[in-house]
Each structure stands twice: as structure tokens, then as C-alpha cells.
Amino acid sequence: MVKTFIIAEAGVNHNGNIALAKQLIDSAVEAGVDAVKFQTWKTELLVSKDAEMAAYQIENTHKKESQFEMLKRLELSYPDFIELKAYCDTKNILFLSTPDEHESARFLNGLQSVFKIGSGELTNVPFLRLIAGFGKPVILSTGMGYLSEVEQALFVLTEAGLALTDITVLHATTDYPTAPQDVNLRAMLTIQNAFPGVKVGYSDHTLGIEVSVAAVALGASIIEKHFTLDKAMPGPDHKASLEPAELKALVQAIRNVEASLGDGRKLPTSTEMVNRKLVRKSIIANTYISAGTEITADMLDVRRPGDGISPSRWDEVIGSIAKKDYQSGDLI
């Protein structure tokens, strides 16, 4: 069974508080995910001071401020991330953080063995080259992207030295929360078919867990899902995140789906073999048949259990000669 890699996206749901970030790590560990992921940036290097907030950010924060002001409030320092990485190590969970600019990417190269590239950088050629140059596996989100832009990003990454097999492409819709009709999960399969050798997954911004579970059933190798300690907390991403109990339910649902997918061979399970004799049927006599009689269809019937001749051999039995006497109800 291939295990789906589940990333609990803490993102900025720590609200700029390292103590809250550690509580998020604890919650991710309790849920049983494979990795907990944050976002790392220096606001001055990420956004201009007059950049506007996205509509969902204004709606979720109930604040009218610039992106710069919002991000500055949510920013953690590099020493904070060193501390969070060490905390993850003590909890035996993989630490990840998405860099949002070059300096933070170089810093994170000393902390993590895998790089997640956010949807906003899909077309950022120099940034893609920088990440590829680290020589580490890459998880590439593709929200807001055309297939042609995914193709270009993969070309840049591979030209800079990464093998396609070291890249996992995540289908995503950059809207928080994403409405079901905007998910288009089949686009994940389109990516898989378009770029043989690339693994695919899904970064989920919908409410609830069902779309992530469906993505696993379709073959997602990675699921990324935002989570929070409380959806009512102030901040841009809390409302579109799972609370701890929901995150735990997501993990269990994904593991159940994985177990149910099986190896694709159609054959009875060991438990079915026990039931097979009880539920299948056998050919029986429905009247007295004397030895030497040619057996006709009107002499026979079919009844449980299935420990006699299977009715799949009905045509073989018809026209055969009875080798002994049969009472009504006897197995043939």
C-alpha cells in the first residue's frame, strides 16, 4: 500500500506567536500527519508597502490595511524557525516551511530536506532556479496556473538540475475557502497525464475533508491542508482551516481510503473465502432421481450452501447420467 504524505499547513495561523506555533505542532502530531508546514518571509523583501490585501483576507480579518502591515504582524524571525525546527525534531514530525523570497529560501536550505514552492511562485523563474539549485525534492503548488505555466515551471526546475521524479506537482485553487465547483480535481489527473514521471497531489483550501479524501482516491501522493486551533481566531486563514478534531478525522479517512484501494487484482479475500460456501449455491435434486437416469433441467434446482457442484456447471450436469439414486434436496 502506497501511503499518502499528509502535510498539515500551519501557515500563518500562529498569528506571529511562537508559543501558538508550538501548539500547532503538538496538534499536528496528535492528528498523526507526516509533516507540519509554516511560511517564512521577511516582509520588506516580499511585498511593497502599498500592496492591497486580497478580498478574502479583508473578509477574514475584518481589517482594512495593506498586505505589508498584515504580513509584518504575522512574521516570525529566523531564530523562531530554528526553534520550531528543533521542536519538531523532539516531536518526531517533519518540519517544513515555504519560503516566499530568496533570502528566506537560502535560510531554510539549512533547516529542511524538502522544499515546498507556493502557487505565487509558479512563474517566478529566478526563484525556481534558486530552489532547484539546492538539489532537494520539490513540492510545487499550481494555484492560479495554466497547464502551460506548469510546463514552464517544470522545464525551469529540470533544466536547473532536478529530475522529474524529484518533483511533486500539487493541483490547487487559490481561493480561501474554495467552493466545490471551483476545485476541478480532474485537473490533477490532467497534470499527471501531461507530465509522465511527475508525482501529483492536492493542496486543499475547501471547507471540510471530503475533497482531500476524494483526491487520495484519485491517486494523490501528497495532501496539504490548512489547520488551526480555532477557526474563530483572528487572521486571514483560520476560517478556511481544519480544527484539531477535523484534522484527525482527515488523517483517519485518508488512511481508510488507502487501505480500501488495494492492489487492483479481482479475487476473493481470505474472509470472503469463508463466506463463499455459505452464500454461493449448489445444484440439488428437486425430485427423486434413480441411478442410470438421464438428468434433465426440471429435475434440478439451486440452493445454498455452496459446498456442492456450482450452478456455473449447470450445462454440464444437464444430460449427464445419474450414478446413484438422489432424494429430493440431495446435492448432485
Short mmCIF file of C-alpha atoms in Angstrom, two decimals:
data_model
loop_
_atom_site.label_atom_id
_atom_site.label_comp_id
_atom_site.label_asym_id
_atom_site.label_seq_id
_atom_site.Cartn_x
_atom_site.Cartn_y
_atom_site.Cartn_z
CA MET A 1 0.00 0.00 0.00
CA VAL A 2 1.37 3.41 -1.02
CA LYS A 3 0.99 5.85 1.86
CA THR A 4 -0.22 9.37 1.11
CA PHE A 5 2.07 12.02 2.59
CA ILE A 6 -0.10 14.38 4.65
CA ILE A 7 1.10 17.92 5.29
CA ALA A 8 -0.67 19.91 7.99
CA GLU A 9 -0.37 23.51 6.80
CA ALA A 10 0.03 25.73 9.86
CA GLY A 11 0.95 28.56 7.50
CA VAL A 12 0.39 31.86 9.30
CA ASN A 13 -2.18 30.50 11.75
CA HIS A 14 0.33 31.06 14.57
CA ASN A 15 -0.59 34.76 14.31
CA GLY A 16 3.07 35.71 14.76
CA ASN A 17 3.29 33.93 18.12
CA ILE A 18 5.89 31.16 18.50
CA ALA A 19 4.09 29.66 21.50
CA LEU A 20 0.98 29.26 19.36
CA ALA A 21 3.14 27.79 16.59
CA LYS A 22 4.33 25.10 19.01
CA GLN A 23 0.74 24.33 19.98
CA LEU A 24 0.00 23.85 16.29
CA ILE A 25 2.90 21.39 16.05
CA ASP A 26 1.51 19.47 19.03
CA SER A 27 -1.90 19.34 17.36
CA ALA A 28 -0.38 18.07 14.10
CA VAL A 29 1.47 15.33 15.97
CA GLU A 30 -1.72 14.32 17.76
CA ALA A 31 -3.57 14.11 14.44
CA GLY A 32 -0.95 11.75 13.00
CA VAL A 33 0.14 13.77 9.97
CA ASP A 34 3.55 13.33 8.34
CA ALA A 35 4.71 16.95 8.32
CA VAL A 36 3.77 20.36 9.67
CA LYS A 37 4.45 23.33 7.41
CA PHE A 38 4.88 27.05 8.03
CA GLN A 39 5.67 30.02 5.79
CA THR A 40 8.89 32.03 6.04
CA TRP A 41 9.46 35.54 4.76
CA LYS A 42 10.88 38.93 5.50
CA THR A 43 8.08 41.35 4.81
CA GLU A 44 10.38 44.01 3.38
CA LEU A 45 11.62 41.52 0.78
CA LEU A 46 8.20 40.11 -0.05
CA VAL A 47 5.75 42.91 -0.67
CA SER A 48 5.67 46.62 -1.40
CA LYS A 49 4.25 48.84 1.32
CA ASP A 50 1.20 49.87 -0.68
CA ALA A 51 0.14 46.41 -1.92
CA GLU A 52 -3.53 45.77 -1.20
CA MET A 53 -4.91 42.81 0.73
CA ALA A 54 -6.84 40.12 -1.11
CA ALA A 55 -10.62 40.22 -0.74
CA TYR A 56 -10.68 37.04 1.35
CA GLN A 57 -8.01 38.50 3.67
CA ILE A 58 -10.11 41.61 4.28
CA GLU A 59 -13.21 39.50 4.85
CA ASN A 60 -11.49 37.08 7.23
CA THR A 61 -9.51 39.65 9.23
CA HIS A 62 -12.13 42.41 9.26
CA LYS A 63 -9.24 44.81 8.80
CA LYS A 64 -8.59 47.37 6.10
CA GLU A 65 -4.82 47.54 5.96
CA SER A 66 -2.03 46.91 3.50
CA GLN A 67 -0.55 43.49 2.82
CA PHE A 68 2.67 44.83 4.30
CA GLU A 69 1.03 45.69 7.62
CA MET A 70 -0.76 42.35 7.82
CA LEU A 71 2.31 40.29 6.94
CA LYS A 72 4.52 42.21 9.33
CA ARG A 73 2.19 41.29 12.19
CA LEU A 74 2.32 37.62 11.19
CA GLU A 75 6.07 37.41 10.54
CA LEU A 76 8.25 35.07 12.61
CA SER A 77 12.02 35.57 12.84
CA TYR A 78 14.68 33.19 11.56
CA PRO A 79 15.64 32.25 15.17
CA ASP A 80 11.95 31.41 15.71
CA PHE A 81 12.06 28.93 12.83
CA ILE A 82 15.28 27.37 14.12
CA GLU A 83 13.47 26.84 17.41
CA LEU A 84 10.40 25.41 15.69
CA LYS A 85 12.55 23.00 13.64
CA ALA A 86 14.20 21.77 16.85
CA TYR A 87 10.77 21.40 18.47
CA CYS A 88 9.53 19.34 15.52
CA ASP A 89 12.58 17.10 15.85
CA THR A 90 11.74 16.39 19.50
CA LYS A 91 8.19 15.50 18.43
CA ASN A 92 9.32 13.24 15.54
CA ILE A 93 7.44 15.19 12.91
CA LEU A 94 8.92 16.62 9.72
CA PHE A 95 9.37 20.40 9.76
CA LEU A 96 8.68 22.26 6.52
CA SER A 97 8.32 25.90 5.66
CA THR A 98 7.57 27.60 2.36
CA PRO A 99 9.96 30.44 1.54
CA ASP A 100 8.40 33.48 -0.06
CA GLU A 101 11.58 35.23 -1.20
CA HIS A 102 15.21 34.42 -1.95
CA GLU A 103 16.81 35.23 1.38
CA SER A 104 14.36 33.06 3.30
CA ALA A 105 14.87 30.24 0.79
CA ARG A 106 18.62 30.28 1.45
CA PHE A 107 17.97 30.32 5.20
CA LEU A 108 15.56 27.36 5.02
CA ASN A 109 18.04 25.35 2.97
CA GLY A 110 19.88 24.77 6.23
CA LEU A 111 16.75 23.53 8.02
CA GLN A 112 14.82 21.24 5.71
CA SER A 113 15.30 18.37 3.31
CA VAL A 114 12.31 19.14 1.07
CA PHE A 115 11.13 22.43 -0.43
CA LYS A 116 7.51 23.43 -0.91
CA ILE A 117 7.04 26.16 -3.51
CA GLY A 118 3.82 28.13 -3.17
CA SER A 119 1.44 28.90 -6.01
CA GLY A 120 2.51 32.52 -6.07
CA GLU A 121 5.98 31.50 -7.27
CA LEU A 122 4.85 29.19 -10.11
CA THR A 123 6.02 31.71 -12.72
CA ASN A 124 8.96 33.12 -10.71
CA VAL A 125 11.81 31.80 -12.88
CA PRO A 126 14.78 33.05 -10.80
CA PHE A 127 13.18 31.75 -7.62
CA LEU A 128 12.53 28.33 -9.19
CA ARG A 129 16.16 28.16 -10.31
CA LEU A 130 17.36 29.02 -6.81
CA ILE A 131 15.27 26.25 -5.21
CA ALA A 132 16.26 23.69 -7.84
CA GLY A 133 19.90 24.55 -7.21
CA PHE A 134 19.62 23.23 -3.67
CA GLY A 135 19.21 19.75 -5.16
CA LYS A 136 16.38 18.74 -2.84
CA PRO A 137 12.96 17.27 -3.68
CA VAL A 138 10.37 19.91 -4.55
CA ILE A 139 6.63 20.11 -3.95
CA LEU A 140 5.17 22.61 -6.42
CA SER A 141 1.74 24.17 -5.94
CA THR A 142 -0.04 25.34 -9.09
CA GLY A 143 -2.94 27.51 -7.94
CA MET A 144 -3.96 30.23 -10.41
CA GLY A 145 -1.92 28.46 -13.07
CA TYR A 146 -2.44 27.30 -16.63
CA LEU A 147 -1.09 23.92 -17.72
CA SER A 148 1.40 25.79 -19.91
CA GLU A 149 2.73 27.58 -16.81
CA VAL A 150 3.14 24.25 -15.02
CA GLU A 151 5.06 23.01 -18.04
CA GLN A 152 7.34 26.05 -17.97
CA ALA A 153 7.98 25.67 -14.23
CA LEU A 154 8.89 22.02 -14.67
CA PHE A 155 11.22 22.93 -17.52
CA VAL A 156 12.97 25.54 -15.35
CA LEU A 157 13.31 23.14 -12.42
CA THR A 158 14.67 20.27 -14.51
CA GLU A 159 16.94 22.50 -16.56
CA ALA A 160 18.42 23.67 -13.25
CA GLY A 161 19.21 20.09 -12.26
CA LEU A 162 16.18 18.44 -10.68
CA ALA A 163 14.86 15.14 -12.01
CA LEU A 164 11.15 14.93 -12.75
CA THR A 165 10.94 12.11 -10.24
CA ASP A 166 12.07 14.56 -7.53
CA ILE A 167 9.09 16.84 -8.16
CA THR A 168 5.53 16.51 -6.91
CA VAL A 169 3.01 18.85 -8.51
CA LEU A 170 0.03 19.85 -6.39
CA HIS A 171 -3.20 20.90 -8.01
CA ALA A 172 -4.67 23.80 -6.04
CA THR A 173 -7.25 26.56 -6.24
CA THR A 174 -6.03 29.78 -4.66
CA ASP A 175 -9.25 30.89 -3.00
CA TYR A 176 -9.92 30.68 0.74
CA PRO A 177 -12.20 28.84 1.11
CA THR A 178 -12.53 27.18 -2.30
CA ALA A 179 -16.08 26.39 -3.41
CA PRO A 180 -16.57 22.75 -4.52
CA GLN A 181 -17.45 23.80 -8.06
CA ASP A 182 -14.06 25.53 -8.33
CA VAL A 183 -11.98 22.54 -7.23
CA ASN A 184 -11.74 20.67 -10.56
CA LEU A 185 -9.96 17.63 -9.12
CA ARG A 186 -9.66 16.07 -12.55
CA ALA A 187 -7.05 18.74 -13.33
CA MET A 188 -4.74 16.76 -11.04
CA LEU A 189 -5.09 13.82 -13.42
CA THR A 190 -4.51 16.12 -16.39
CA ILE A 191 -1.19 17.15 -14.84
CA GLN A 192 -0.26 13.52 -14.22
CA ASN A 193 -1.04 12.54 -17.81
CA ALA A 194 0.72 15.56 -19.28
CA PHE A 195 4.00 15.02 -17.44
CA PRO A 196 4.84 11.31 -17.07
CA GLY A 197 7.24 10.70 -14.21
CA VAL A 198 5.91 13.55 -12.08
CA LYS A 199 4.02 12.66 -8.91
CA VAL A 200 0.84 14.61 -8.22
CA GLY A 201 -1.11 15.69 -5.17
CA TYR A 202 -3.62 18.22 -3.95
CA SER A 203 -3.39 21.35 -1.81
CA ASP A 204 -6.87 21.71 -0.35
CA HIS A 205 -8.46 25.05 0.51
CA THR A 206 -12.06 23.80 0.68
CA LEU A 207 -14.10 23.55 3.84
CA GLY A 208 -14.31 20.04 5.29
CA ILE A 209 -12.32 16.93 4.44
CA GLU A 210 -14.21 15.18 1.63
CA VAL A 211 -12.34 16.75 -1.28
CA SER A 212 -8.97 15.73 0.14
CA VAL A 213 -10.27 12.19 0.61
CA ALA A 214 -11.53 12.16 -2.98
CA ALA A 215 -8.11 13.34 -4.19
CA VAL A 216 -6.48 10.38 -2.45
CA ALA A 217 -8.93 8.02 -4.16
CA LEU A 218 -7.89 9.59 -7.48
CA GLY A 219 -4.21 8.97 -6.77
CA ALA A 220 -2.86 12.00 -4.88
CA SER A 221 0.52 11.15 -3.34
CA ILE A 222 0.53 14.28 -1.16
CA ILE A 223 -2.32 16.08 0.57
CA GLU A 224 -1.78 19.52 2.08
CA LYS A 225 -4.47 21.03 4.28
CA HIS A 226 -4.58 24.18 6.39
CA PHE A 227 -5.32 23.71 10.08
CA THR A 228 -5.81 25.90 13.12
CA LEU A 229 -6.50 25.55 16.81
CA ASP A 230 -9.71 27.57 16.47
CA LYS A 231 -11.45 28.85 13.34
CA ALA A 232 -12.72 31.86 15.30
CA MET A 233 -9.21 33.20 15.88
CA PRO A 234 -8.28 36.47 14.14
CA GLY A 235 -6.25 36.06 10.97
CA PRO A 236 -6.61 35.57 7.21
CA ASP A 237 -6.57 31.75 7.01
CA HIS A 238 -8.29 30.42 10.14
CA LYS A 239 -11.79 30.22 8.65
CA ALA A 240 -10.66 28.00 5.77
CA SER A 241 -8.69 25.69 8.08
CA LEU A 242 -9.49 22.48 9.92
CA GLU A 243 -9.68 22.41 13.70
CA PRO A 244 -7.75 19.65 15.55
CA ALA A 245 -10.59 17.09 15.63
CA GLU A 246 -11.24 17.64 11.93
CA LEU A 247 -7.56 17.22 11.08
CA LYS A 248 -7.51 13.93 12.98
CA ALA A 249 -10.64 12.82 11.10
CA LEU A 250 -8.97 13.71 7.80
CA VAL A 251 -5.94 11.55 8.58
CA GLN A 252 -8.13 8.61 9.55
CA ALA A 253 -10.30 8.98 6.45
CA ILE A 254 -7.25 9.10 4.18
CA ARG A 255 -5.74 6.01 5.79
CA ASN A 256 -9.06 4.19 5.40
CA VAL A 257 -9.25 5.12 1.71
CA GLU A 258 -5.65 3.98 1.17
CA ALA A 259 -6.43 0.63 2.77
CA SER A 260 -9.57 0.27 0.64
CA LEU A 261 -7.82 0.90 -2.70
CA GLY A 262 -5.94 -2.40 -2.61
CA ASP A 263 -3.72 -3.76 -5.38
CA GLY A 264 -6.34 -3.83 -8.15
CA ARG A 265 -6.47 -7.62 -8.57
CA LYS A 266 -10.01 -9.05 -8.64
CA LEU A 267 -10.08 -12.15 -6.46
CA PRO A 268 -11.78 -13.21 -3.22
CA THR A 269 -10.25 -12.09 0.06
CA SER A 270 -9.46 -14.62 2.77
CA THR A 271 -12.56 -13.54 4.69
CA GLU A 272 -14.71 -13.90 1.56
CA MET A 273 -13.50 -17.48 1.11
CA VAL A 274 -15.15 -18.35 4.42
CA ASN A 275 -18.42 -16.75 3.31
CA ARG A 276 -18.21 -18.15 -0.19
CA LYS A 277 -19.50 -21.62 0.79
CA LEU A 278 -22.32 -20.11 2.85
CA VAL A 279 -23.57 -17.56 0.32
CA ARG A 280 -22.93 -19.32 -3.00
CA LYS A 281 -25.28 -22.10 -4.13
CA SER A 282 -25.08 -25.71 -5.29
CA ILE A 283 -27.05 -27.84 -7.75
CA ILE A 284 -29.52 -30.11 -5.99
CA ALA A 285 -32.17 -32.65 -6.97
CA ASN A 286 -35.72 -31.28 -6.66
CA THR A 287 -37.26 -34.71 -7.10
CA TYR A 288 -36.30 -38.36 -6.71
CA ILE A 289 -33.77 -39.36 -9.39
CA SER A 290 -32.87 -43.03 -9.80
CA ALA A 291 -29.42 -44.23 -10.79
CA GLY A 292 -28.99 -44.50 -14.56
CA THR A 293 -31.49 -41.75 -15.33
CA GLU A 294 -30.56 -39.00 -17.76
CA ILE A 295 -30.75 -35.78 -15.78
CA THR A 296 -32.99 -33.03 -17.18
CA ALA A 297 -33.37 -29.42 -16.07
CA ASP A 298 -36.77 -30.00 -14.48
CA MET A 299 -35.15 -32.47 -12.05
CA LEU A 300 -32.83 -29.85 -10.63
CA ASP A 301 -32.81 -26.70 -8.55
CA VAL A 302 -30.24 -24.46 -6.92
CA ARG A 303 -29.89 -23.91 -3.15
CA ARG A 304 -27.41 -22.70 -0.55
CA PRO A 305 -24.83 -23.67 0.72
CA GLY A 306 -22.18 -23.74 -2.00
CA ASP A 307 -20.33 -26.88 -0.99
CA GLY A 308 -21.56 -28.97 -3.91
CA ILE A 309 -21.41 -28.56 -7.69
CA SER A 310 -21.58 -24.88 -8.62
CA PRO A 311 -24.53 -23.75 -10.77
CA SER A 312 -21.87 -22.35 -13.10
CA ARG A 313 -21.61 -26.00 -14.28
CA TRP A 314 -25.37 -26.30 -14.87
CA ASP A 315 -24.96 -27.09 -18.57
CA GLU A 316 -22.51 -29.91 -17.75
CA VAL A 317 -24.97 -31.58 -15.41
CA ILE A 318 -27.91 -31.43 -17.82
CA GLY A 319 -27.88 -34.57 -20.00
CA SER A 320 -25.48 -36.46 -17.72
CA ILE A 321 -26.40 -39.87 -16.27
CA ALA A 322 -27.14 -40.18 -12.54
CA LYS A 323 -24.55 -42.52 -11.00
CA LYS A 324 -26.65 -43.12 -7.89
CA ASP A 325 -30.12 -42.53 -6.51
CA TYR A 326 -30.90 -38.96 -5.37
CA GLN A 327 -33.62 -37.94 -2.96
CA SER A 328 -35.26 -34.53 -3.34
CA GLY A 329 -32.88 -31.96 -1.77
CA ASP A 330 -29.73 -34.05 -2.21
CA LEU A 331 -26.61 -32.42 -3.61
CA ILE A 332 -25.87 -33.62 -7.11
#
